Amino acid sequence: AVHDFLYHGTDLQAYDHVEFPGVVPRTFLGSLVLAVSSWPTVRLIDLTMGHSQDNRILSLFVVRGTMAVIAAAALRRLRNACPASSKPALPVIITLCVTGCFHLSFYYTRLLPNSFGLILSTHSLALYIERKTLTAMQVMTFTALVFRCDLLAISLALGIEIIVREVMQHNGGVRALVTSVVVVKLSALKAAVYGVVLSIPLDTLMWQRGMVMWPEGWVFWFNAVENKSHLWGTQPWHWYLTNATIRGLGPLLLLLPVAALRPPVGSSDKQVLPLLPLLMVWYVAPVSVLSLLPHKEIRFIFPSLLALAVVAACGAYR
């Protein structure tokens, strides 16, 4: 899609998805943003070297490089979210742990909805670490409605955490419960409006199916309602826990228990991140929901693996 934006422009009939639409539609929003970001460099190459097939190969490197810069900015945002007391050690360790996960490093620069979702999830996780849970929920809601509908599990878990925390802070008051529920719903609705307003007009235009097109709505219906994902292979319910997580983290798994250790008595050190809520919201909740679907792939739990990599980094820091 990025190639088509760069080289076909408004000639929609020349776009690849017209001939090869795929199983379910996907949004063009991420590809459009990436094409606009890459366009100056790609055009400079065309002007200086002429139009040739080799230049299109160079443009591929430009686009992937641009994606890498965007991903690096997201990772830097995550590093900067670490508490001041843990710097500079913890940010460096987080960088090593995240980039040390092959699947995360590989997919950060791929031109897939999973990759765009992973980048935005990185920003959301940074907000969560900074205790800006409501904003983190909004980012995840937007990401789920535009790029990956399965991320709704994390968005929902974030909303529940906000409600529970507010109720506990006010000693279980009904007023606190009602207020927090309203705030969460309105915040999620605001993010949803942004996502739908950006996605539907663009994707309706690009897909040209004679109807209003909301790609992630189609994906959700295909996977969750019609439950047709099994046509592309199935895995047992425990596959994410017993296979994908192990392959995704590798040796970093050994650091997870260390992160839970309490500091020695009298030590000035302390637990730098809210590890239990982080694990529940970013790993247990989404993996539990996705385990109910028969079709499973490791890329579906990339945000969860990212969160586990951060927990492993806390273990190494400990």
Short mmCIF file of C-alpha atoms in Angstrom, two decimals:
data_model
loop_
_atom_site.label_atom_id
_atom_site.label_comp_id
_atom_site.label_asym_id
_atom_site.label_seq_id
_atom_site.Cartn_x
_atom_site.Cartn_y
_atom_site.Cartn_z
CA ALA A 1 0.00 0.00 0.00
CA VAL A 2 2.88 2.39 0.75
CA HIS A 3 4.33 1.64 -2.69
CA ASP A 4 0.98 2.34 -4.33
CA PHE A 5 0.57 5.65 -2.52
CA LEU A 6 4.05 6.70 -3.62
CA TYR A 7 3.92 5.56 -7.24
CA HIS A 8 0.25 5.33 -8.25
CA GLY A 9 -1.15 8.31 -6.39
CA THR A 10 -4.83 8.80 -7.20
CA ASP A 11 -4.99 5.96 -9.75
CA LEU A 12 -6.78 3.62 -7.37
CA GLN A 13 -7.40 0.95 -10.00
CA ALA A 14 -3.64 0.37 -10.19
CA TYR A 15 -3.40 -0.40 -6.48
CA ASP A 16 -2.45 -3.91 -5.45
CA HIS A 17 -5.45 -4.48 -3.19
CA VAL A 18 -7.83 -4.16 -6.14
CA GLU A 19 -6.52 -7.45 -7.56
CA PHE A 20 -5.43 -9.04 -4.28
CA PRO A 21 -7.87 -7.85 -1.58
CA GLY A 22 -6.91 -10.44 1.02
CA VAL A 23 -9.18 -12.32 3.39
CA VAL A 24 -10.33 -9.27 5.34
CA PRO A 25 -9.84 -5.56 4.63
CA ARG A 26 -7.23 -3.59 6.54
CA THR A 27 -6.88 0.13 7.05
CA PHE A 28 -4.78 2.32 4.78
CA LEU A 29 -4.19 4.91 7.50
CA GLY A 30 -0.80 3.63 8.65
CA SER A 31 0.42 3.19 5.08
CA LEU A 32 -0.70 6.70 4.17
CA VAL A 33 1.14 8.26 7.11
CA LEU A 34 4.25 6.27 6.26
CA ALA A 35 4.04 7.19 2.57
CA VAL A 36 3.72 10.89 3.38
CA SER A 37 6.69 10.65 5.75
CA SER A 38 8.83 8.86 3.16
CA TRP A 39 7.73 10.86 0.12
CA PRO A 40 10.37 13.66 0.24
CA THR A 41 13.28 11.21 0.30
CA VAL A 42 11.74 8.93 -2.33
CA ARG A 43 11.08 11.86 -4.64
CA LEU A 44 14.63 13.12 -4.15
CA ILE A 45 15.94 9.72 -5.25
CA ASP A 46 13.73 9.80 -8.34
CA LEU A 47 14.85 13.31 -9.24
CA THR A 48 18.56 12.62 -8.84
CA MET A 49 18.70 9.07 -10.22
CA GLY A 50 15.78 8.96 -12.62
CA HIS A 51 12.77 6.64 -12.61
CA SER A 52 13.81 3.00 -12.68
CA GLN A 53 12.97 -0.30 -11.05
CA ASP A 54 16.17 -0.09 -9.01
CA ASN A 55 14.96 3.16 -7.50
CA ARG A 56 11.87 1.40 -6.27
CA ILE A 57 14.10 -1.04 -4.43
CA LEU A 58 15.85 1.94 -2.85
CA SER A 59 12.48 3.38 -1.90
CA LEU A 60 11.75 0.17 -0.01
CA PHE A 61 14.81 0.80 2.15
CA VAL A 62 13.71 4.40 2.65
CA VAL A 63 10.24 3.33 3.77
CA ARG A 64 11.55 0.64 6.11
CA GLY A 65 14.10 3.12 7.44
CA THR A 66 11.35 5.65 8.10
CA MET A 67 9.38 2.98 9.93
CA ALA A 68 12.49 2.20 11.97
CA VAL A 69 12.83 5.85 12.98
CA ILE A 70 9.18 5.92 14.08
CA ALA A 71 9.70 2.71 16.05
CA ALA A 72 12.88 4.06 17.64
CA ALA A 73 11.00 7.17 18.72
CA ALA A 74 8.38 4.97 20.38
CA LEU A 75 11.05 2.97 22.17
CA ARG A 76 12.71 6.18 23.32
CA ARG A 77 9.35 7.29 24.67
CA LEU A 78 9.20 4.06 26.65
CA ARG A 79 12.72 4.60 27.98
CA ASN A 80 11.91 8.13 29.09
CA ALA A 81 8.88 6.88 31.01
CA CYS A 82 11.09 5.12 33.55
CA PRO A 83 11.18 6.70 37.02
CA ALA A 84 14.01 9.16 37.54
CA SER A 85 15.42 7.04 40.36
CA SER A 86 16.04 4.17 37.93
CA LYS A 87 17.92 6.19 35.32
CA PRO A 88 20.14 5.69 33.43
CA ALA A 89 20.38 1.95 34.16
CA LEU A 90 16.78 0.79 33.66
CA PRO A 91 16.18 2.59 30.32
CA VAL A 92 19.33 1.00 28.91
CA ILE A 93 18.29 -2.44 30.16
CA ILE A 94 14.79 -2.02 28.70
CA THR A 95 16.32 -1.17 25.33
CA LEU A 96 18.51 -4.27 25.45
CA CYS A 97 15.64 -6.53 26.51
CA VAL A 98 13.16 -5.25 23.92
CA THR A 99 15.62 -5.26 21.03
CA GLY A 100 16.87 -8.64 22.21
CA CYS A 101 13.45 -10.14 21.48
CA PHE A 102 13.81 -11.19 17.85
CA HIS A 103 10.12 -11.06 16.96
CA LEU A 104 9.66 -7.56 18.37
CA SER A 105 12.75 -6.17 16.65
CA PHE A 106 11.80 -7.81 13.37
CA TYR A 107 8.19 -6.65 13.33
CA TYR A 108 8.83 -3.10 14.50
CA THR A 109 9.78 -2.14 10.93
CA ARG A 110 7.43 -4.39 8.98
CA LEU A 111 4.59 -2.72 7.11
CA LEU A 112 1.76 -4.61 8.80
CA PRO A 113 -1.14 -3.62 11.06
CA ASN A 114 0.63 -5.55 13.82
CA SER A 115 3.65 -3.28 13.46
CA PHE A 116 1.65 -0.06 13.58
CA GLY A 117 -0.25 -1.49 16.52
CA LEU A 118 2.98 -2.43 18.28
CA ILE A 119 4.40 1.08 17.90
CA LEU A 120 1.27 2.71 19.31
CA SER A 121 1.16 0.09 22.07
CA THR A 122 4.69 1.11 23.01
CA HIS A 123 3.50 4.68 23.50
CA SER A 124 0.53 3.42 25.50
CA LEU A 125 2.76 1.30 27.73
CA ALA A 126 4.96 4.34 28.36
CA LEU A 127 1.90 6.30 29.46
CA TYR A 128 0.89 3.42 31.70
CA ILE A 129 4.29 3.37 33.37
CA GLU A 130 3.92 7.10 33.98
CA ARG A 131 0.60 6.35 35.75
CA LYS A 132 -1.37 8.06 32.96
CA THR A 133 -3.67 5.09 32.68
CA LEU A 134 -6.66 6.93 31.22
CA THR A 135 -4.62 8.31 28.34
CA ALA A 136 -3.00 4.90 27.85
CA MET A 137 -6.49 3.40 27.54
CA GLN A 138 -7.44 6.00 24.94
CA VAL A 139 -4.37 5.22 22.85
CA MET A 140 -5.12 1.50 23.00
CA THR A 141 -8.77 2.07 22.11
CA PHE A 142 -7.77 4.13 19.09
CA THR A 143 -5.21 1.51 18.07
CA ALA A 144 -7.71 -1.32 18.45
CA LEU A 145 -10.37 0.37 16.33
CA VAL A 146 -7.95 1.35 13.57
CA PHE A 147 -5.19 -1.27 13.41
CA ARG A 148 -5.78 -4.35 15.60
CA CYS A 149 -9.20 -5.05 17.09
CA ASP A 150 -7.74 -7.71 19.43
CA LEU A 151 -6.10 -4.89 21.42
CA LEU A 152 -9.56 -4.11 22.79
CA ALA A 153 -8.72 -6.69 25.48
CA ILE A 154 -5.94 -4.45 26.81
CA SER A 155 -8.09 -1.35 26.47
CA LEU A 156 -10.87 -3.01 28.46
CA ALA A 157 -8.42 -4.18 31.12
CA LEU A 158 -7.04 -0.65 31.45
CA GLY A 159 -10.56 0.70 31.89
CA ILE A 160 -11.35 -1.87 34.58
CA GLU A 161 -8.14 -1.02 36.42
CA ILE A 162 -9.05 2.67 36.43
CA ILE A 163 -12.50 1.93 37.84
CA VAL A 164 -11.21 -0.46 40.51
CA ARG A 165 -8.49 1.94 41.60
CA GLU A 166 -10.89 4.86 41.90
CA VAL A 167 -13.39 2.81 43.91
CA MET A 168 -10.67 1.55 46.26
CA GLN A 169 -9.34 5.06 46.80
CA HIS A 170 -12.82 6.19 47.84
CA ASN A 171 -13.50 3.20 50.10
CA GLY A 172 -15.89 1.51 47.73
CA GLY A 173 -18.31 4.40 47.38
CA VAL A 174 -21.11 4.07 44.84
CA ARG A 175 -20.55 7.64 43.70
CA ALA A 176 -16.90 6.89 42.93
CA LEU A 177 -17.97 3.81 40.98
CA VAL A 178 -20.51 5.67 38.87
CA THR A 179 -18.17 8.61 38.27
CA SER A 180 -15.25 6.43 37.24
CA VAL A 181 -17.41 4.34 34.90
CA VAL A 182 -18.72 7.49 33.21
CA VAL A 183 -15.22 8.95 32.85
CA VAL A 184 -13.86 5.72 31.37
CA LYS A 185 -16.75 5.40 28.92
CA LEU A 186 -16.53 9.00 27.75
CA SER A 187 -12.75 8.78 27.36
CA ALA A 188 -13.01 5.56 25.37
CA LEU A 189 -15.77 7.07 23.24
CA LYS A 190 -13.60 10.08 22.45
CA ALA A 191 -10.76 7.83 21.30
CA ALA A 192 -13.21 5.70 19.31
CA VAL A 193 -14.57 8.75 17.51
CA TYR A 194 -11.06 9.81 16.51
CA GLY A 195 -10.31 6.32 15.24
CA VAL A 196 -13.52 5.88 13.29
CA VAL A 197 -13.42 9.39 11.81
CA LEU A 198 -9.88 8.83 10.54
CA SER A 199 -10.41 5.26 9.34
CA ILE A 200 -13.85 5.09 7.76
CA PRO A 201 -13.64 7.93 5.18
CA LEU A 202 -10.17 6.91 3.99
CA ASP A 203 -10.86 3.18 3.87
CA THR A 204 -14.28 3.61 2.27
CA LEU A 205 -12.59 5.59 -0.49
CA MET A 206 -9.69 3.17 -0.91
CA TRP A 207 -11.62 -0.11 -0.85
CA GLN A 208 -14.39 1.11 -3.19
CA ARG A 209 -16.88 -1.59 -2.28
CA GLY A 210 -19.94 0.61 -2.54
CA MET A 211 -20.49 0.64 1.21
CA VAL A 212 -19.13 2.26 4.34
CA MET A 213 -15.88 0.48 5.17
CA TRP A 214 -14.53 0.09 8.69
CA PRO A 215 -11.80 -2.56 8.32
CA GLU A 216 -11.36 -3.52 11.96
CA GLY A 217 -15.11 -3.89 12.29
CA TRP A 218 -14.96 -6.44 9.48
CA VAL A 219 -12.03 -8.19 11.14
CA PHE A 220 -13.83 -8.37 14.48
CA TRP A 221 -16.95 -9.79 12.83
CA PHE A 222 -14.91 -12.34 10.87
CA ASN A 223 -12.89 -13.55 13.88
CA ALA A 224 -15.12 -13.06 16.91
CA VAL A 225 -18.66 -13.37 15.56
CA GLU A 226 -18.38 -15.71 12.58
CA ASN A 227 -15.34 -17.40 14.17
CA LYS A 228 -13.79 -18.18 10.78
CA SER A 229 -10.18 -17.68 11.82
CA HIS A 230 -9.88 -21.44 12.34
CA LEU A 231 -9.75 -21.80 8.55
CA TRP A 232 -6.14 -20.57 8.74
CA GLY A 233 -5.05 -23.12 11.31
CA THR A 234 -5.73 -23.81 14.97
CA GLN A 235 -3.69 -24.19 18.13
CA PRO A 236 -4.61 -25.50 21.60
CA TRP A 237 -5.95 -23.01 24.14
CA HIS A 238 -2.65 -22.92 26.07
CA TRP A 239 -0.47 -22.23 23.01
CA TYR A 240 0.26 -18.59 23.86
CA LEU A 241 1.47 -19.57 27.32
CA THR A 242 3.36 -22.76 26.50
CA ASN A 243 4.75 -21.84 23.10
CA ALA A 244 4.48 -18.23 21.91
CA THR A 245 5.59 -16.59 25.15
CA ILE A 246 8.56 -18.93 25.50
CA ARG A 247 9.66 -18.38 21.90
CA GLY A 248 9.03 -14.66 22.11
CA LEU A 249 11.04 -13.98 25.26
CA GLY A 250 13.59 -16.80 25.28
CA PRO A 251 16.16 -16.42 28.08
CA LEU A 252 14.43 -13.26 29.34
CA LEU A 253 11.86 -15.55 30.97
CA LEU A 254 14.44 -16.31 33.66
CA LEU A 255 14.41 -12.67 34.72
CA LEU A 256 10.66 -12.47 35.33
CA PRO A 257 10.71 -14.08 38.82
CA VAL A 258 13.64 -11.87 39.83
CA ALA A 259 11.56 -8.77 39.11
CA ALA A 260 9.09 -9.83 41.79
CA LEU A 261 11.72 -10.07 44.54
CA ARG A 262 11.48 -7.53 47.31
CA PRO A 263 14.53 -5.36 48.00
CA PRO A 264 16.63 -6.25 51.06
CA VAL A 265 15.51 -4.87 54.41
CA GLY A 266 16.95 -1.40 54.91
CA SER A 267 17.74 -1.00 51.23
CA SER A 268 16.96 2.31 49.57
CA ASP A 269 15.98 0.40 46.43
CA LYS A 270 12.32 -0.18 45.67
CA GLN A 271 10.09 -1.72 43.05
CA VAL A 272 10.39 0.76 40.20
CA LEU A 273 7.26 -0.25 38.26
CA PRO A 274 3.77 -1.54 39.19
CA LEU A 275 4.62 -5.09 38.14
CA LEU A 276 1.48 -6.98 39.19
CA PRO A 277 -0.99 -4.57 37.54
CA LEU A 278 1.26 -4.42 34.49
CA LEU A 279 1.25 -8.21 34.16
CA MET A 280 -2.49 -8.50 34.72
CA VAL A 281 -3.45 -5.74 32.28
CA TRP A 282 -0.88 -6.24 29.56
CA TYR A 283 -0.39 -10.00 29.60
CA VAL A 284 -2.96 -12.02 31.54
CA ALA A 285 -6.04 -10.19 30.23
CA PRO A 286 -5.25 -10.13 26.49
CA VAL A 287 -3.71 -13.61 26.41
CA SER A 288 -6.72 -15.04 28.24
CA VAL A 289 -9.11 -13.49 25.72
CA LEU A 290 -7.08 -14.42 22.64
CA SER A 291 -6.67 -17.98 23.90
CA LEU A 292 -10.41 -18.44 23.39
CA LEU A 293 -9.99 -18.04 19.62
CA PRO A 294 -8.85 -21.16 17.73
CA HIS A 295 -6.43 -19.38 15.37
CA LYS A 296 -3.33 -18.16 17.16
CA GLU A 297 -0.14 -16.43 16.03
CA ILE A 298 2.70 -14.96 18.04
CA ARG A 299 2.24 -11.55 16.42
CA PHE A 300 -1.18 -11.25 18.04
CA ILE A 301 0.43 -10.88 21.48
CA PHE A 302 3.30 -8.53 20.64
CA PRO A 303 2.12 -5.81 23.08
CA SER A 304 2.00 -8.48 25.79
CA LEU A 305 5.51 -9.66 24.96
CA LEU A 306 6.66 -6.03 25.06
CA ALA A 307 5.26 -5.68 28.57
CA LEU A 308 6.97 -8.90 29.65
CA ALA A 309 10.25 -7.62 28.22
CA VAL A 310 9.88 -4.53 30.41
CA VAL A 311 9.22 -6.73 33.45
CA ALA A 312 12.29 -8.80 32.56
CA ALA A 313 14.29 -5.57 32.37
CA CYS A 314 13.12 -4.77 35.91
CA GLY A 315 14.42 -8.19 36.93
CA ALA A 316 17.80 -7.45 35.39
CA TYR A 317 17.78 -4.04 37.07
CA ARG A 318 17.03 -5.69 40.40
#
